[in-house]
PDB file of C-alpha atoms in Angstrom:
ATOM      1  CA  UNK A 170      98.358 -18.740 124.843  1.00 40.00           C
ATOM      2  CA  UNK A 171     100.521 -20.724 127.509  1.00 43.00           C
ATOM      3  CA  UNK A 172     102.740 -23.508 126.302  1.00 43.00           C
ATOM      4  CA  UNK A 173     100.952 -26.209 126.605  1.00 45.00           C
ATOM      5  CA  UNK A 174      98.414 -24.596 123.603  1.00 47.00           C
ATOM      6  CA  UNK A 175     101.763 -23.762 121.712  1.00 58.00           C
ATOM      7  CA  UNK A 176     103.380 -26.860 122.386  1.00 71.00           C
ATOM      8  CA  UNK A 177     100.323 -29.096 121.260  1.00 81.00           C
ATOM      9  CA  UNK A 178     101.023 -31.515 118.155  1.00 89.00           C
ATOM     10  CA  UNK A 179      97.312 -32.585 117.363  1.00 93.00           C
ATOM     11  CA  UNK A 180      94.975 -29.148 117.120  1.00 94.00           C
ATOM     12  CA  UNK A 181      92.214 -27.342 114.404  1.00 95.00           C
ATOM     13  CA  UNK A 182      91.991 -23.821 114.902  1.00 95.00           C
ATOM     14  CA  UNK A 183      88.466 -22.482 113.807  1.00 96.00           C
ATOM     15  CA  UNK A 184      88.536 -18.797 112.385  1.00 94.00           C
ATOM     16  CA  UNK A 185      84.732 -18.172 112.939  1.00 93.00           C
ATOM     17  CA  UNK A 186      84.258 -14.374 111.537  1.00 91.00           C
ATOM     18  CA  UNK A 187      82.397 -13.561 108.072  1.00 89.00           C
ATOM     19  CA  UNK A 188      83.625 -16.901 106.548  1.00 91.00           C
ATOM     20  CA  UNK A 189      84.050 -20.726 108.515  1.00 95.00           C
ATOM     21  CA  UNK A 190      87.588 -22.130 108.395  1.00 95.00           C
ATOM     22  CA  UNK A 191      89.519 -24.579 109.741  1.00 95.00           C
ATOM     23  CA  UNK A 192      93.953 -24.646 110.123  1.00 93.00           C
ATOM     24  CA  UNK A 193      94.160 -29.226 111.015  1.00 94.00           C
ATOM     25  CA  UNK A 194      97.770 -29.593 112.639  1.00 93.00           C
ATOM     26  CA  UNK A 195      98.031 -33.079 112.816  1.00 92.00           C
ATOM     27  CA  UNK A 196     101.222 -34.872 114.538  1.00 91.00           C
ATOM     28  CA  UNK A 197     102.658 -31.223 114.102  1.00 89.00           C
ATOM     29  CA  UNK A 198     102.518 -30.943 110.586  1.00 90.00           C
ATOM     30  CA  UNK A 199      99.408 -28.609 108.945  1.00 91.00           C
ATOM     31  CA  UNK A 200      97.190 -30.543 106.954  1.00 92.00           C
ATOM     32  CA  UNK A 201      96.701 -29.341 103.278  1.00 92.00           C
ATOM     33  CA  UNK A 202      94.998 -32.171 101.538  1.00 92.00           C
ATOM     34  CA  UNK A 203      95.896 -32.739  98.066  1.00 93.00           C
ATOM     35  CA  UNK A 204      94.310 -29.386  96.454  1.00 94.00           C
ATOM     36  CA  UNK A 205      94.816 -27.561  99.077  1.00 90.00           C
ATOM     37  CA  UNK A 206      91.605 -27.179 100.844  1.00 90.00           C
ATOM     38  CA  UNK A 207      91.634 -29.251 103.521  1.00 93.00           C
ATOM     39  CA  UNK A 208      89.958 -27.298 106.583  1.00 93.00           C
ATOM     40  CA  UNK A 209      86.763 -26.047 104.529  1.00 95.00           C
ATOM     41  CA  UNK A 210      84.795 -27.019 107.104  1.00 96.00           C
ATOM     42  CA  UNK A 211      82.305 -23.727 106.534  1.00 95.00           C
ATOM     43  CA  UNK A 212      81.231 -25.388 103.741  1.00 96.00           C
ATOM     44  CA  UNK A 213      80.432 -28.515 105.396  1.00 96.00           C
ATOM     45  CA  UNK A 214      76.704 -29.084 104.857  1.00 96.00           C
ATOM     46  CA  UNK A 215      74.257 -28.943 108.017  1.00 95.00           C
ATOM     47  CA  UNK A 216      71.234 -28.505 106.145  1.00 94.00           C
ATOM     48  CA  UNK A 217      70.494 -29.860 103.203  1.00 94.00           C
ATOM     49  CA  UNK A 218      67.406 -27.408 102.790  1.00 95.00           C
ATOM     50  CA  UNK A 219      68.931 -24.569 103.768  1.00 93.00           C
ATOM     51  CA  UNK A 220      69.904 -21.451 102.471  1.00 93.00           C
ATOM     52  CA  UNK A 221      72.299 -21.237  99.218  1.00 95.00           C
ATOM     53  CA  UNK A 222      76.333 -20.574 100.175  1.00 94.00           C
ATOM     54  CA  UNK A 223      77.997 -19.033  97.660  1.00 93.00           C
ATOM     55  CA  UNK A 224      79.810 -22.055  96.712  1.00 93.00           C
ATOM     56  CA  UNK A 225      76.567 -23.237  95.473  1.00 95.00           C
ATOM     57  CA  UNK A 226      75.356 -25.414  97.888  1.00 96.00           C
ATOM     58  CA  UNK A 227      72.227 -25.083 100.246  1.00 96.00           C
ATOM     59  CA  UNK A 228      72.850 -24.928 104.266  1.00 96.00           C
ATOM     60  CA  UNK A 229      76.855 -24.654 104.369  1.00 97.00           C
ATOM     61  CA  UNK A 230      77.913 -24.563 107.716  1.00 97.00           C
ATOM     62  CA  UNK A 231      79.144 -20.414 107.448  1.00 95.00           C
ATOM     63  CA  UNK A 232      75.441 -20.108 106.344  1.00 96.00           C
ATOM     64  CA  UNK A 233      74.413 -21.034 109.459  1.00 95.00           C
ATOM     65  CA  UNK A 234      76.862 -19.256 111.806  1.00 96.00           C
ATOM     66  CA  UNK A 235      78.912 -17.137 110.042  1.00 94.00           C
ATOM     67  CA  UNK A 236      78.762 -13.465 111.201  1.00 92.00           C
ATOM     68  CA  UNK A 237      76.946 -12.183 108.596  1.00 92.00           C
ATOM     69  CA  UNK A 238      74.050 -14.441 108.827  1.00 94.00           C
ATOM     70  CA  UNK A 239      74.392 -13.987 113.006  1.00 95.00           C
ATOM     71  CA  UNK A 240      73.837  -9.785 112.394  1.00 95.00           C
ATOM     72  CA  UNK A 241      70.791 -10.569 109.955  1.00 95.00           C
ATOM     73  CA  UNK A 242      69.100 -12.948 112.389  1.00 96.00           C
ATOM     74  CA  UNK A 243      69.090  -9.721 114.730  1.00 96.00           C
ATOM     75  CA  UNK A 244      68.416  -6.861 112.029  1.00 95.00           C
ATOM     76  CA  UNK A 245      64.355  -6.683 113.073  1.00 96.00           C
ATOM     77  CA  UNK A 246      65.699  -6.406 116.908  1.00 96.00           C
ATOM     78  CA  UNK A 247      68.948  -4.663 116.860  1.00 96.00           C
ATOM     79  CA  UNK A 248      68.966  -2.052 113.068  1.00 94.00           C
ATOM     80  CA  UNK A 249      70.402  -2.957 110.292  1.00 92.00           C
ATOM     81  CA  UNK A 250      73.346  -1.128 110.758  1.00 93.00           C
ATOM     82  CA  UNK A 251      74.377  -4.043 113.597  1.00 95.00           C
ATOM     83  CA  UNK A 252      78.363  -4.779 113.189  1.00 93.00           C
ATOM     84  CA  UNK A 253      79.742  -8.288 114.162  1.00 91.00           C
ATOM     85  CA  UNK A 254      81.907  -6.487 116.725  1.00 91.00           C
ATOM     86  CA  UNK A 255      78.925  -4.562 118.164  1.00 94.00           C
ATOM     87  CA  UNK A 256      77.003  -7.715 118.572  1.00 94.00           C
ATOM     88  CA  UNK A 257      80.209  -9.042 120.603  1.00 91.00           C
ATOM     89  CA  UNK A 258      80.193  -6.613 122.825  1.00 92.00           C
ATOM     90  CA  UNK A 259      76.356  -6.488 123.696  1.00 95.00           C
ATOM     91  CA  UNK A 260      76.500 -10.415 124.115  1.00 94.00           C
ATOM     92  CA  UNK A 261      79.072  -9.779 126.260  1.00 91.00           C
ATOM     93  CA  UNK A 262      77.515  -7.006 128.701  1.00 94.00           C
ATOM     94  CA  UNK A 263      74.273  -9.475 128.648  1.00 95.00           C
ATOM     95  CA  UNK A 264      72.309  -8.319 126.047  1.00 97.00           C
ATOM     96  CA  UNK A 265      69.807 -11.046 125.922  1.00 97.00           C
ATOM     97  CA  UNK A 266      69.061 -11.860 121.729  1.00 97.00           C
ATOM     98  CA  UNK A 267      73.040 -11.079 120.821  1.00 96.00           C
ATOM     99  CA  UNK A 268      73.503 -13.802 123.367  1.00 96.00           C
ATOM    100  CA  UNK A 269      70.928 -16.248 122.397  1.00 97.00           C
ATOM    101  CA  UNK A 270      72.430 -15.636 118.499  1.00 96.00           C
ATOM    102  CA  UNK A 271      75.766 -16.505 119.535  1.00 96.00           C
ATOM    103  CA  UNK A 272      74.535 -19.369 121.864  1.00 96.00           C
ATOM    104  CA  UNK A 273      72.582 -21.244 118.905  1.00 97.00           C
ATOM    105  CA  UNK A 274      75.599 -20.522 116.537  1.00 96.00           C
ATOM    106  CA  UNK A 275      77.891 -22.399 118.935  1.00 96.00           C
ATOM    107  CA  UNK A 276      75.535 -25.500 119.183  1.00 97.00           C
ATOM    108  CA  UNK A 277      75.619 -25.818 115.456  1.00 96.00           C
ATOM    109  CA  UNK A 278      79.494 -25.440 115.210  1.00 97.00           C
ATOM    110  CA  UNK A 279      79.407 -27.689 118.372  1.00 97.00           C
ATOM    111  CA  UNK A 280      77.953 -30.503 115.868  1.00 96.00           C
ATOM    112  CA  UNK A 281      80.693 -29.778 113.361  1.00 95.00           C
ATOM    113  CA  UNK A 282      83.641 -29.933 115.841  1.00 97.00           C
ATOM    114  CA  UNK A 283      82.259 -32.955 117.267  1.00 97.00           C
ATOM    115  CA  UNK A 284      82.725 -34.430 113.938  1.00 96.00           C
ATOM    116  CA  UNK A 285      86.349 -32.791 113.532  1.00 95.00           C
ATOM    117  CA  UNK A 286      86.535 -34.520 117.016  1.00 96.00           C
ATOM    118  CA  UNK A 287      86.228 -38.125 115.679  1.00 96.00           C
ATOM    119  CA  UNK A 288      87.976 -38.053 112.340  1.00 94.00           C
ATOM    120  CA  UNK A 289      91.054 -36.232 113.824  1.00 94.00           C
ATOM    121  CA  UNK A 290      91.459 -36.859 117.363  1.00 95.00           C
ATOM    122  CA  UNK A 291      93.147 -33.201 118.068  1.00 96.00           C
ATOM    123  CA  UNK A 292      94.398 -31.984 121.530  1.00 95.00           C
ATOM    124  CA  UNK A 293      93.212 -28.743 121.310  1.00 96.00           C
ATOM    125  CA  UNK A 294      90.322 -27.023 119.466  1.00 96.00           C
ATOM    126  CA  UNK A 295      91.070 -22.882 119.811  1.00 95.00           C
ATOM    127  CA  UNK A 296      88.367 -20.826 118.321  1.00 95.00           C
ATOM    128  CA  UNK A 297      89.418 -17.605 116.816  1.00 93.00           C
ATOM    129  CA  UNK A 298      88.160 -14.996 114.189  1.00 91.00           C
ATOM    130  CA  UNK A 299      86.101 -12.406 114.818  1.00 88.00           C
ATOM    131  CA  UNK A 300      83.553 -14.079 117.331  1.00 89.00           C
ATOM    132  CA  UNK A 301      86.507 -16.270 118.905  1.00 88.00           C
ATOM    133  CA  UNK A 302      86.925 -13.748 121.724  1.00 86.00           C
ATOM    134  CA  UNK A 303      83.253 -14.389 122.711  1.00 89.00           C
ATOM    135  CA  UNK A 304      84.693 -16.703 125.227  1.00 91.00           C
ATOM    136  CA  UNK A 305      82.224 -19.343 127.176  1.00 94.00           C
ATOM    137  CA  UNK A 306      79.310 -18.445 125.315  1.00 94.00           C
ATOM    138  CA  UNK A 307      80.357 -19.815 122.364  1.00 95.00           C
ATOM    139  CA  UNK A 308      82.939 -21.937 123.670  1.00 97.00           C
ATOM    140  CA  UNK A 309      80.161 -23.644 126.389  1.00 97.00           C
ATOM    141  CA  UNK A 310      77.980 -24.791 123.696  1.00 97.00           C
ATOM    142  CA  UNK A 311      80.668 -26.037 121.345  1.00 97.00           C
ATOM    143  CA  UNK A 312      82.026 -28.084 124.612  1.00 98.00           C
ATOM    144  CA  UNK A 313      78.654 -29.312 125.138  1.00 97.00           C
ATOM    145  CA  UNK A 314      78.296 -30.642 121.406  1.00 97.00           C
ATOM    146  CA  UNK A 315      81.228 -32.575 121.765  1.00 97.00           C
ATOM    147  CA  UNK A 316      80.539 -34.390 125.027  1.00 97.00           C
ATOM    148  CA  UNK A 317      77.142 -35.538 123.521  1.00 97.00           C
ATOM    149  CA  UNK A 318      78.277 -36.188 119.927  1.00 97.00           C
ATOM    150  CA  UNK A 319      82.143 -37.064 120.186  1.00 97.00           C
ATOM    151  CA  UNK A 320      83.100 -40.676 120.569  1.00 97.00           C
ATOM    152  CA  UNK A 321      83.910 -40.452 124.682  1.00 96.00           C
ATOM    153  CA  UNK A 322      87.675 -40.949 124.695  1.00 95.00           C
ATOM    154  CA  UNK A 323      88.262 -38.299 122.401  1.00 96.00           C
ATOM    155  CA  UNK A 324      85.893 -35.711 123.991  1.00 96.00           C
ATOM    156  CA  UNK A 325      87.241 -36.602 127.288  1.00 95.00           C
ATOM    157  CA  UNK A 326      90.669 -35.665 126.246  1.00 94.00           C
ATOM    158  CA  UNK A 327      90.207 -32.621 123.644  1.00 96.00           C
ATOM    159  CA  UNK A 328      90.167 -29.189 125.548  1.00 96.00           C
ATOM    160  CA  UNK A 329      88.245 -25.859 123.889  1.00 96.00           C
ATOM    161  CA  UNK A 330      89.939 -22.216 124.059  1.00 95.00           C
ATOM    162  CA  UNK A 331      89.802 -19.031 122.559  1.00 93.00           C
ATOM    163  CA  UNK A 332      92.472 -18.395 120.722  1.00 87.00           C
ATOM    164  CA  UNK A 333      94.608 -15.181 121.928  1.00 69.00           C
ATOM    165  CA  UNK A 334      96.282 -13.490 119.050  1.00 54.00           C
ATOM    166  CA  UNK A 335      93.385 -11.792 118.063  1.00 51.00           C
ATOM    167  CA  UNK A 336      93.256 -10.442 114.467  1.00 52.00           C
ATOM    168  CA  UNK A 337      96.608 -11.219 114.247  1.00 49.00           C
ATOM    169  CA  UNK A 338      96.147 -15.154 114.454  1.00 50.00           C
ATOM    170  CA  UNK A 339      96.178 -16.269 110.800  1.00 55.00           C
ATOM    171  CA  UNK A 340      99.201 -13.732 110.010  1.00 48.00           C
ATOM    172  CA  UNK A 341     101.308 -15.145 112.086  1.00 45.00           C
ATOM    173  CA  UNK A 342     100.220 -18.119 111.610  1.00 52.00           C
ATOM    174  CA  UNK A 343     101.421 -17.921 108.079  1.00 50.00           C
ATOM    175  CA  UNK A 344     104.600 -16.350 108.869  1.00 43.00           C
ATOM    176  CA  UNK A 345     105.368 -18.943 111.071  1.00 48.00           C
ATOM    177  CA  UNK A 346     104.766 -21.561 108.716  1.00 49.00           C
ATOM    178  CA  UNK A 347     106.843 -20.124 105.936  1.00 47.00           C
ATOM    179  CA  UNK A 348     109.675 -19.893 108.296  1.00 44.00           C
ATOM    180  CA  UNK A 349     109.218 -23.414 109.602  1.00 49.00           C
ATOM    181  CA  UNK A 350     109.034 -24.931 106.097  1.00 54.00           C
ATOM    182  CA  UNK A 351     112.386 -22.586 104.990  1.00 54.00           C
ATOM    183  CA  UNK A 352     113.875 -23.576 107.891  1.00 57.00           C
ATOM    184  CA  UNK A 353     114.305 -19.859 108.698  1.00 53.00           C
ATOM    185  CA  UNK A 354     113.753 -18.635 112.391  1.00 50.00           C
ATOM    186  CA  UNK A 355     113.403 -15.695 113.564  1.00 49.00           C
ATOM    187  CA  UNK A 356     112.604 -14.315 116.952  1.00 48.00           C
ATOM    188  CA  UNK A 357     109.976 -12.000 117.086  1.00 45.00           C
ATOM    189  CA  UNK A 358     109.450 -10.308 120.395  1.00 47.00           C
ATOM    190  CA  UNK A 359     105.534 -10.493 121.617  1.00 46.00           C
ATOM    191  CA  UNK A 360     103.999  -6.909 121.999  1.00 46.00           C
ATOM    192  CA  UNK A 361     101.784  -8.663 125.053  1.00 45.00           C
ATOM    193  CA  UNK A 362     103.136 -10.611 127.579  1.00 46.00           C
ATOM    194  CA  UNK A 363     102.360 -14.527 127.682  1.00 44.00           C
ATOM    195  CA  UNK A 364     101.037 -16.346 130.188  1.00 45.00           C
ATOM    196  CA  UNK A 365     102.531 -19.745 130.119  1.00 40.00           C
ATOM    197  CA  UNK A 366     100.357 -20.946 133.057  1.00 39.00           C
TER     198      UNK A 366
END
């Protein structure tokens, strides 16, 4: 991630893997609501006749696109013995229904982060988790939602990556906000160079 991503005061990172969640940095401070659960955005609903989440309501967002539902959708094609990581890789070298899967998943996240868009206005949206190193076939749709569902100024000036930590993201993540809020810091040397283009 270059330093503009680092440096960015107003961002949501997405994990988008077996469950839908959203970290809300707003004005550089992370957004916890007063429980606690700000960010639940995989339980947003999208369809109110949908299937039932395990939070007990029908058509939650992670129902929709989370991975396990994206592997099931392509059980009669693919065997059930399809991983989330093996579906990555065959959208990735082309394979034509892991691609449409992932395509349809990012117009129906698109809808979401439009939303997320509007209420809080963020720099950056960086899309992580399991399917966050997808790249532009996720990221293309989601980008697309936006533009047509946003309000214009804030579409026009919110940019879409994948995020670049990998399975590593939300540990860090956390570390660095324990040592932020302690007022402890430590340098940690990256084990991959960064790009700060």
């Amino acid at each position: 991630m270059g330093r503009r991503q680092r440096n960015a005061r107003d961002l949501v990172y997405i994990k988008l893997a077996t469950g839908v969640g959203a970290g809300i940095i707003a004005d550089g401070r992370v957004l916890r609501g007063s429980t606690g659960t700000a960010g639940e955005i995989g339980h947003l609903t999208v369809d109110d006749r949908g299937p039932v989440c395990r939070c007990g309501n029908r058509g939650c967002l992670e129902m929709l696109v989370g991975a396990d539902h994206l592997v099931r959708l392509l059980g009669p094609s693919h065997g059930n013995d399809l991983t989330i990581e093996r579906l990555s890789t065959l959208a990735t070298a082309g394979d034509r229904g892991c691609r449409r899967v992932i395509a349809d998943a990012g117009r129906i996240l698109g809808v979401t982060v439009a939303n997320l868009v509007n209420v809080v206005n963020p720099q950056r949206i960086v899309v992580g988790g399991e399917l966050g190193t997808i790249g532009d076939l996720l990221l293309d749709p989601i980008r697309q939602a936006i533009a047509r569902c946003a309000v214009h100024e804030a579409a026009q000036h919110v940019q879409v990556i994948s995020g670049q930590l990998g399975a590593r993201a939300e540990a860090l993540g956390g570390v660095a906000l324990a040592l932020h809020e302690t007022g402890s810091y430590v340098a940690v040397p990256s084990p991959h160079p960064i790009n700060d283009q």
